[in-house]
């Protein structure tokens, strides 16, 4: 289905054409018509399915069809600053030829940015993309008018609840007009999301476009190692694997710092991304990475969702993710659009059970790659079975050099 078939406003169609959009994705085909019809939505859709445009396009169209009221008319709430920035940039591109105004409101900025946000909120931007905590800070000051709000979007709702934003979300919702259209997007649908949906949605249309498995075009490999072998293995993989852009995920920011320092000492051009960086530093690092000036980025899960960069051709999981959904999100950063990609996961002794659980979730046994001989003895792949209580014996063997 082509975007021209949705009968969007002519000014919006100009932005769609300028963004090189032609054919709608499955989630866009299913989500756009009920939003245009004024229906509430609960959609299971992960990053990479085109869900951002799926809710932005019909909202922009409907705002263009109505007269502005000088207040905030649409509110998009997201879990992280990075996602707020990305959606805001996406919005600016699509609405470039329209009169729609927008603003990104997120924490971690300096006082000058807060003042700028305050001024824009007082003037009444049409669409606000925000993180919950920062928007609450503005609401508490008493100058934000949301009585004329028409649309509420909760994006990555499951992650927001996991991050502890339940109270902030409830507080925001209590101040919104009851007559509004609410759109809830979540990668997963645990009971707490169902409960939230029952509280805030009215006769919603339910759509399921979730991607529970990584795309087949991603080449997945796992390396079974001892913890002390991870650093030299990463160096080896970066030396032997052709790439243009690499994203390395660590579960702990201390690992991010240690790995980044080691790679810099070995001559790699690399930067780090974690919560200890101030917002301006994080934005500069992300711009440098997306532009290609920095080919290697080491990050915590702060970048596992909501970052859409088409040029990443290799993802390395330095630590096994906490669950299968995180694994899918992490390796989904590669093989975007029509590109191919590779994903390597380093599985430590104590991480074997976790990785076996991930394989069960994605219904795929990831190939256990052969390590270079110089790394010496490596653990056997021997995760504990769920049905058994016997602790597996520790076995050793030498791997012969080969392809990974």
PDB file of C-alpha atoms in Angstrom, residues 115-350:
ATOM      1  CA  UNK A 115      14.071  27.900  29.881  1.00  0.00           C
ATOM      2  CA  UNK A 116      13.668  27.324  26.143  1.00  0.00           C
ATOM      3  CA  UNK A 117      11.330  24.410  26.790  1.00  0.00           C
ATOM      4  CA  UNK A 118       9.313  26.561  29.215  1.00  0.00           C
ATOM      5  CA  UNK A 119       8.867  29.321  26.641  1.00  0.00           C
ATOM      6  CA  UNK A 120       7.775  26.881  23.930  1.00  0.00           C
ATOM      7  CA  UNK A 121       5.343  25.136  26.265  1.00  0.00           C
ATOM      8  CA  UNK A 122       3.825  28.478  27.268  1.00  0.00           C
ATOM      9  CA  UNK A 123       3.308  29.329  23.605  1.00  0.00           C
ATOM     10  CA  UNK A 124       1.627  25.973  22.994  1.00  0.00           C
ATOM     11  CA  UNK A 125       3.568  23.735  20.583  1.00  0.00           C
ATOM     12  CA  UNK A 126       1.269  21.414  18.630  1.00  0.00           C
ATOM     13  CA  UNK A 127       3.182  18.202  19.391  1.00  0.00           C
ATOM     14  CA  UNK A 128       5.371  17.556  22.452  1.00  0.00           C
ATOM     15  CA  UNK A 129       7.742  14.563  22.528  1.00  0.00           C
ATOM     16  CA  UNK A 130       8.897  14.060  26.096  1.00  0.00           C
ATOM     17  CA  UNK A 131      10.286  11.838  28.813  1.00  0.00           C
ATOM     18  CA  UNK A 132       7.956  11.476  31.813  1.00  0.00           C
ATOM     19  CA  UNK A 133      10.169  13.032  34.504  1.00  0.00           C
ATOM     20  CA  UNK A 134      11.030  16.167  32.556  1.00  0.00           C
ATOM     21  CA  UNK A 135       7.426  16.805  31.543  1.00  0.00           C
ATOM     22  CA  UNK A 136       6.316  16.414  35.157  1.00  0.00           C
ATOM     23  CA  UNK A 137       8.910  19.042  36.139  1.00  0.00           C
ATOM     24  CA  UNK A 138       7.275  21.523  33.737  1.00  0.00           C
ATOM     25  CA  UNK A 139       3.758  20.555  34.825  1.00  0.00           C
ATOM     26  CA  UNK A 140       4.684  21.277  38.442  1.00  0.00           C
ATOM     27  CA  UNK A 141       5.565  24.862  37.471  1.00  0.00           C
ATOM     28  CA  UNK A 142       1.955  25.470  36.454  1.00  0.00           C
ATOM     29  CA  UNK A 143       2.442  27.054  33.026  1.00  0.00           C
ATOM     30  CA  UNK A 144       1.741  24.039  30.789  1.00  0.00           C
ATOM     31  CA  UNK A 145      -1.760  24.047  29.330  1.00  0.00           C
ATOM     32  CA  UNK A 146      -2.897  20.587  28.266  1.00  0.00           C
ATOM     33  CA  UNK A 147      -6.639  21.115  28.533  1.00  0.00           C
ATOM     34  CA  UNK A 148      -6.876  21.178  24.749  1.00  0.00           C
ATOM     35  CA  UNK A 149      -4.902  17.959  24.221  1.00  0.00           C
ATOM     36  CA  UNK A 150      -6.350  15.676  21.554  1.00  0.00           C
ATOM     37  CA  UNK A 151      -3.786  12.862  21.269  1.00  0.00           C
ATOM     38  CA  UNK A 152      -1.736  10.903  23.815  1.00  0.00           C
ATOM     39  CA  UNK A 153       0.903   8.431  22.628  1.00  0.00           C
ATOM     40  CA  UNK A 154       2.755   6.090  24.996  1.00  0.00           C
ATOM     41  CA  UNK A 155       5.683   4.640  23.044  1.00  0.00           C
ATOM     42  CA  UNK A 156       7.630   1.644  24.400  1.00  0.00           C
ATOM     43  CA  UNK A 157       5.206   1.530  27.317  1.00  0.00           C
ATOM     44  CA  UNK A 158       6.634  -1.732  28.664  1.00  0.00           C
ATOM     45  CA  UNK A 159      10.076  -0.197  28.967  1.00  0.00           C
ATOM     46  CA  UNK A 160       8.710   2.905  30.710  1.00  0.00           C
ATOM     47  CA  UNK A 161       7.057   0.734  33.347  1.00  0.00           C
ATOM     48  CA  UNK A 162      10.233  -1.352  33.719  1.00  0.00           C
ATOM     49  CA  UNK A 163      12.153   1.884  34.337  1.00  0.00           C
ATOM     50  CA  UNK A 164       9.785   2.881  37.140  1.00  0.00           C
ATOM     51  CA  UNK A 165       7.764   5.603  35.388  1.00  0.00           C
ATOM     52  CA  UNK A 166       4.351   4.245  36.406  1.00  0.00           C
ATOM     53  CA  UNK A 167       3.642   7.047  38.908  1.00  0.00           C
ATOM     54  CA  UNK A 168       4.760   9.788  36.506  1.00  0.00           C
ATOM     55  CA  UNK A 169       2.600   8.402  33.709  1.00  0.00           C
ATOM     56  CA  UNK A 170      -0.427   8.146  36.001  1.00  0.00           C
ATOM     57  CA  UNK A 171       0.116  11.703  37.192  1.00  0.00           C
ATOM     58  CA  UNK A 172       0.305  13.071  33.650  1.00  0.00           C
ATOM     59  CA  UNK A 173      -2.791  11.157  32.571  1.00  0.00           C
ATOM     60  CA  UNK A 174      -4.866  12.491  35.481  1.00  0.00           C
ATOM     61  CA  UNK A 175      -4.286  16.038  34.184  1.00  0.00           C
ATOM     62  CA  UNK A 176      -5.300  15.291  30.600  1.00  0.00           C
ATOM     63  CA  UNK A 177      -8.799  15.790  29.215  1.00  0.00           C
ATOM     64  CA  UNK A 178     -10.817  12.585  29.314  1.00  0.00           C
ATOM     65  CA  UNK A 179     -11.986  13.164  25.765  1.00  0.00           C
ATOM     66  CA  UNK A 180      -8.866  12.330  23.789  1.00  0.00           C
ATOM     67  CA  UNK A 181      -7.441   9.643  21.520  1.00  0.00           C
ATOM     68  CA  UNK A 182      -4.874   7.392  23.216  1.00  0.00           C
ATOM     69  CA  UNK A 183      -2.329   5.245  21.381  1.00  0.00           C
ATOM     70  CA  UNK A 184      -0.283   2.697  23.336  1.00  0.00           C
ATOM     71  CA  UNK A 185       2.702   0.947  21.756  1.00  0.00           C
ATOM     72  CA  UNK A 186       4.648  -1.785  23.523  1.00  0.00           C
ATOM     73  CA  UNK A 187       7.151  -4.419  22.398  1.00  0.00           C
ATOM     74  CA  UNK A 188       5.667  -6.910  24.860  1.00  0.00           C
ATOM     75  CA  UNK A 189       2.272  -7.271  26.510  1.00  0.00           C
ATOM     76  CA  UNK A 190       2.812  -8.344  30.136  1.00  0.00           C
ATOM     77  CA  UNK A 191      -0.101  -8.111  32.616  1.00  0.00           C
ATOM     78  CA  UNK A 192       0.942  -4.644  33.816  1.00  0.00           C
ATOM     79  CA  UNK A 193       0.592  -3.277  30.275  1.00  0.00           C
ATOM     80  CA  UNK A 194      -2.812  -4.911  29.915  1.00  0.00           C
ATOM     81  CA  UNK A 195      -3.862  -3.315  33.197  1.00  0.00           C
ATOM     82  CA  UNK A 196      -2.650   0.118  32.071  1.00  0.00           C
ATOM     83  CA  UNK A 197      -4.479  -0.283  28.770  1.00  0.00           C
ATOM     84  CA  UNK A 198      -7.727  -1.103  30.559  1.00  0.00           C
ATOM     85  CA  UNK A 199      -7.371   2.067  32.630  1.00  0.00           C
ATOM     86  CA  UNK A 200      -6.621   4.569  29.855  1.00  0.00           C
ATOM     87  CA  UNK A 201      -7.998   3.150  26.580  1.00  0.00           C
ATOM     88  CA  UNK A 202     -11.604   3.172  25.407  1.00  0.00           C
ATOM     89  CA  UNK A 203     -12.724   0.299  23.162  1.00  0.00           C
ATOM     90  CA  UNK A 204      -9.233   0.054  21.600  1.00  0.00           C
ATOM     91  CA  UNK A 205      -8.266  -1.577  18.342  1.00  0.00           C
ATOM     92  CA  UNK A 206      -5.640  -4.225  19.132  1.00  0.00           C
ATOM     93  CA  UNK A 207      -2.802  -4.754  16.669  1.00  0.00           C
ATOM     94  CA  UNK A 208       0.063  -7.231  16.936  1.00  0.00           C
ATOM     95  CA  UNK A 209       3.092  -6.648  14.729  1.00  0.00           C
ATOM     96  CA  UNK A 210       5.723  -7.624  17.284  1.00  0.00           C
ATOM     97  CA  UNK A 211       8.920  -9.181  16.001  1.00  0.00           C
ATOM     98  CA  UNK A 212       9.721 -11.942  18.479  1.00  0.00           C
ATOM     99  CA  UNK A 213      12.713 -13.206  16.552  1.00  0.00           C
ATOM    100  CA  UNK A 214      15.696 -11.465  14.981  1.00  0.00           C
ATOM    101  CA  UNK A 215      15.577 -11.075  11.198  1.00  0.00           C
ATOM    102  CA  UNK A 216      16.996 -14.103   9.404  1.00  0.00           C
ATOM    103  CA  UNK A 217      19.442 -11.939   7.488  1.00  0.00           C
ATOM    104  CA  UNK A 218      21.387 -11.240  10.710  1.00  0.00           C
ATOM    105  CA  UNK A 219      24.283 -13.699  10.966  1.00  0.00           C
ATOM    106  CA  UNK A 220      24.406 -14.746  14.629  1.00  0.00           C
ATOM    107  CA  UNK A 221      27.422 -16.305  16.362  1.00  0.00           C
ATOM    108  CA  UNK A 222      28.134 -17.069  20.028  1.00  0.00           C
ATOM    109  CA  UNK A 223      31.595 -17.389  21.596  1.00  0.00           C
ATOM    110  CA  UNK A 224      31.759 -19.507  24.763  1.00  0.00           C
ATOM    111  CA  UNK A 225      34.561 -18.000  26.857  1.00  0.00           C
ATOM    112  CA  UNK A 226      35.915 -17.302  30.309  1.00  0.00           C
ATOM    113  CA  UNK A 227      35.364 -13.745  31.499  1.00  0.00           C
ATOM    114  CA  UNK A 228      39.054 -12.835  31.218  1.00  0.00           C
ATOM    115  CA  UNK A 229      39.034 -13.894  27.546  1.00  0.00           C
ATOM    116  CA  UNK A 230      36.416 -11.335  26.521  1.00  0.00           C
ATOM    117  CA  UNK A 231      38.722  -8.320  26.176  1.00  0.00           C
ATOM    118  CA  UNK A 232      41.293  -9.996  23.886  1.00  0.00           C
ATOM    119  CA  UNK A 233      38.499 -11.645  21.887  1.00  0.00           C
ATOM    120  CA  UNK A 234      36.806  -8.303  21.171  1.00  0.00           C
ATOM    121  CA  UNK A 235      40.122  -6.900  19.951  1.00  0.00           C
ATOM    122  CA  UNK A 236      40.582  -9.961  17.719  1.00  0.00           C
ATOM    123  CA  UNK A 237      37.056  -9.722  16.269  1.00  0.00           C
ATOM    124  CA  UNK A 238      37.442  -6.026  15.462  1.00  0.00           C
ATOM    125  CA  UNK A 239      40.757  -6.743  13.763  1.00  0.00           C
ATOM    126  CA  UNK A 240      39.576  -9.697  11.684  1.00  0.00           C
ATOM    127  CA  UNK A 241      35.994  -8.696  10.828  1.00  0.00           C
ATOM    128  CA  UNK A 242      35.393  -6.163   8.024  1.00  0.00           C
ATOM    129  CA  UNK A 243      33.032  -3.423   9.186  1.00  0.00           C
ATOM    130  CA  UNK A 244      32.098   0.210   8.752  1.00  0.00           C
ATOM    131  CA  UNK A 245      30.184   0.712  11.971  1.00  0.00           C
ATOM    132  CA  UNK A 246      30.177  -1.411  15.154  1.00  0.00           C
ATOM    133  CA  UNK A 247      27.982  -1.183  18.230  1.00  0.00           C
ATOM    134  CA  UNK A 248      29.228  -3.070  21.312  1.00  0.00           C
ATOM    135  CA  UNK A 249      26.760  -3.625  24.162  1.00  0.00           C
ATOM    136  CA  UNK A 250      27.750  -4.084  27.798  1.00  0.00           C
ATOM    137  CA  UNK A 251      25.308  -4.734  30.625  1.00  0.00           C
ATOM    138  CA  UNK A 252      27.282  -2.587  33.083  1.00  0.00           C
ATOM    139  CA  UNK A 253      28.716   0.869  32.543  1.00  0.00           C
ATOM    140  CA  UNK A 254      31.955  -0.157  34.261  1.00  0.00           C
ATOM    141  CA  UNK A 255      32.492  -2.698  31.498  1.00  0.00           C
ATOM    142  CA  UNK A 256      31.796   0.034  28.945  1.00  0.00           C
ATOM    143  CA  UNK A 257      34.524   2.207  30.447  1.00  0.00           C
ATOM    144  CA  UNK A 258      37.103  -0.591  30.740  1.00  0.00           C
ATOM    145  CA  UNK A 259      36.481  -1.898  27.221  1.00  0.00           C
ATOM    146  CA  UNK A 260      36.573   1.588  25.671  1.00  0.00           C
ATOM    147  CA  UNK A 261      39.843   2.399  27.413  1.00  0.00           C
ATOM    148  CA  UNK A 262      41.407  -0.884  26.265  1.00  0.00           C
ATOM    149  CA  UNK A 263      40.341  -0.368  22.652  1.00  0.00           C
ATOM    150  CA  UNK A 264      41.691   3.186  22.603  1.00  0.00           C
ATOM    151  CA  UNK A 265      45.016   1.924  23.980  1.00  0.00           C
ATOM    152  CA  UNK A 266      45.130  -0.525  21.079  1.00  0.00           C
ATOM    153  CA  UNK A 267      44.643   2.164  18.455  1.00  0.00           C
ATOM    154  CA  UNK A 268      40.900   1.845  17.744  1.00  0.00           C
ATOM    155  CA  UNK A 269      38.756   4.936  17.158  1.00  0.00           C
ATOM    156  CA  UNK A 270      36.032   4.388  19.717  1.00  0.00           C
ATOM    157  CA  UNK A 271      33.750   6.261  22.107  1.00  0.00           C
ATOM    158  CA  UNK A 272      31.469   5.254  24.949  1.00  0.00           C
ATOM    159  CA  UNK A 273      27.810   5.866  25.812  1.00  0.00           C
ATOM    160  CA  UNK A 274      26.366   5.427  29.310  1.00  0.00           C
ATOM    161  CA  UNK A 275      24.409   7.272  31.985  1.00  0.00           C
ATOM    162  CA  UNK A 276      27.479   8.937  33.541  1.00  0.00           C
ATOM    163  CA  UNK A 277      27.822  11.210  30.505  1.00  0.00           C
ATOM    164  CA  UNK A 278      25.972  14.520  30.543  1.00  0.00           C
ATOM    165  CA  UNK A 279      23.338  14.966  27.887  1.00  0.00           C
ATOM    166  CA  UNK A 280      25.460  17.205  25.638  1.00  0.00           C
ATOM    167  CA  UNK A 281      28.240  14.590  25.643  1.00  0.00           C
ATOM    168  CA  UNK A 282      25.807  11.824  24.753  1.00  0.00           C
ATOM    169  CA  UNK A 283      24.343  13.832  21.904  1.00  0.00           C
ATOM    170  CA  UNK A 284      27.798  14.667  20.503  1.00  0.00           C
ATOM    171  CA  UNK A 285      28.887  11.021  20.695  1.00  0.00           C
ATOM    172  CA  UNK A 286      25.723   9.846  18.959  1.00  0.00           C
ATOM    173  CA  UNK A 287      26.096  12.431  16.190  1.00  0.00           C
ATOM    174  CA  UNK A 288      29.731  11.402  15.657  1.00  0.00           C
ATOM    175  CA  UNK A 289      28.744   7.728  15.504  1.00  0.00           C
ATOM    176  CA  UNK A 290      25.809   8.186  13.133  1.00  0.00           C
ATOM    177  CA  UNK A 291      27.909  10.372  10.829  1.00  0.00           C
ATOM    178  CA  UNK A 292      30.668   7.752  10.680  1.00  0.00           C
ATOM    179  CA  UNK A 293      33.380   9.855  12.321  1.00  0.00           C
ATOM    180  CA  UNK A 294      33.495   7.268  15.115  1.00  0.00           C
ATOM    181  CA  UNK A 295      33.290   3.709  13.714  1.00  0.00           C
ATOM    182  CA  UNK A 296      33.028   1.924  17.083  1.00  0.00           C
ATOM    183  CA  UNK A 297      30.638   2.750  19.921  1.00  0.00           C
ATOM    184  CA  UNK A 298      30.580   0.902  23.247  1.00  0.00           C
ATOM    185  CA  UNK A 299      27.284   1.389  25.091  1.00  0.00           C
ATOM    186  CA  UNK A 300      24.970   0.143  27.775  1.00  0.00           C
ATOM    187  CA  UNK A 301      21.406  -0.853  26.915  1.00  0.00           C
ATOM    188  CA  UNK A 302      20.617   2.851  26.700  1.00  0.00           C
ATOM    189  CA  UNK A 303      20.950   2.354  22.926  1.00  0.00           C
ATOM    190  CA  UNK A 304      19.316  -1.061  22.612  1.00  0.00           C
ATOM    191  CA  UNK A 305      15.922   0.404  21.696  1.00  0.00           C
ATOM    192  CA  UNK A 306      14.694   3.338  19.730  1.00  0.00           C
ATOM    193  CA  UNK A 307      17.869   4.143  17.827  1.00  0.00           C
ATOM    194  CA  UNK A 308      17.435   3.654  14.101  1.00  0.00           C
ATOM    195  CA  UNK A 309      20.831   3.772  12.355  1.00  0.00           C
ATOM    196  CA  UNK A 310      21.000   1.996   9.009  1.00  0.00           C
ATOM    197  CA  UNK A 311      24.800   1.807   8.755  1.00  0.00           C
ATOM    198  CA  UNK A 312      25.590  -0.559  11.660  1.00  0.00           C
ATOM    199  CA  UNK A 313      26.902  -3.793  10.177  1.00  0.00           C
ATOM    200  CA  UNK A 314      28.200  -5.482  13.345  1.00  0.00           C
ATOM    201  CA  UNK A 315      26.805  -5.771  16.875  1.00  0.00           C
ATOM    202  CA  UNK A 316      28.837  -7.377  19.659  1.00  0.00           C
ATOM    203  CA  UNK A 317      27.232  -8.399  22.937  1.00  0.00           C
ATOM    204  CA  UNK A 318      30.140  -8.167  25.375  1.00  0.00           C
ATOM    205  CA  UNK A 319      27.725  -9.371  28.070  1.00  0.00           C
ATOM    206  CA  UNK A 320      24.743 -11.647  27.515  1.00  0.00           C
ATOM    207  CA  UNK A 321      21.559  -9.534  27.703  1.00  0.00           C
ATOM    208  CA  UNK A 322      19.254 -10.006  30.693  1.00  0.00           C
ATOM    209  CA  UNK A 323      16.484 -11.558  28.584  1.00  0.00           C
ATOM    210  CA  UNK A 324      15.493 -12.535  25.088  1.00  0.00           C
ATOM    211  CA  UNK A 325      13.652  -9.313  24.304  1.00  0.00           C
ATOM    212  CA  UNK A 326      16.797  -7.315  25.079  1.00  0.00           C
ATOM    213  CA  UNK A 327      18.780  -9.658  22.832  1.00  0.00           C
ATOM    214  CA  UNK A 328      16.375  -9.090  19.946  1.00  0.00           C
ATOM    215  CA  UNK A 329      16.527  -5.327  20.463  1.00  0.00           C
ATOM    216  CA  UNK A 330      20.321  -5.273  20.677  1.00  0.00           C
ATOM    217  CA  UNK A 331      21.110  -7.285  17.581  1.00  0.00           C
ATOM    218  CA  UNK A 332      18.253  -5.584  15.763  1.00  0.00           C
ATOM    219  CA  UNK A 333      20.456  -2.480  15.582  1.00  0.00           C
ATOM    220  CA  UNK A 334      22.196  -4.152  12.627  1.00  0.00           C
ATOM    221  CA  UNK A 335      20.764  -5.326   9.281  1.00  0.00           C
ATOM    222  CA  UNK A 336      18.465  -2.310   9.098  1.00  0.00           C
ATOM    223  CA  UNK A 337      16.585  -1.461   5.928  1.00  0.00           C
ATOM    224  CA  UNK A 338      17.944  -3.691   3.149  1.00  0.00           C
ATOM    225  CA  UNK A 339      21.423  -4.132   4.632  1.00  0.00           C
ATOM    226  CA  UNK A 340      22.955  -7.306   6.038  1.00  0.00           C
ATOM    227  CA  UNK A 341      24.505  -7.549   9.461  1.00  0.00           C
ATOM    228  CA  UNK A 342      26.357  -9.710  11.960  1.00  0.00           C
ATOM    229  CA  UNK A 343      25.812 -10.199  15.685  1.00  0.00           C
ATOM    230  CA  UNK A 344      28.415 -11.778  17.979  1.00  0.00           C
ATOM    231  CA  UNK A 345      27.658 -12.665  21.600  1.00  0.00           C
ATOM    232  CA  UNK A 346      30.357 -13.420  24.177  1.00  0.00           C
ATOM    233  CA  UNK A 347      28.969 -16.011  26.591  1.00  0.00           C
ATOM    234  CA  UNK A 348      30.806 -16.252  29.920  1.00  0.00           C
ATOM    235  CA  UNK A 349      30.737 -19.269  32.228  1.00  0.00           C
ATOM    236  CA  UNK A 350      27.966 -17.845  34.392  1.00  0.00           C
TER     237      UNK A 350
END
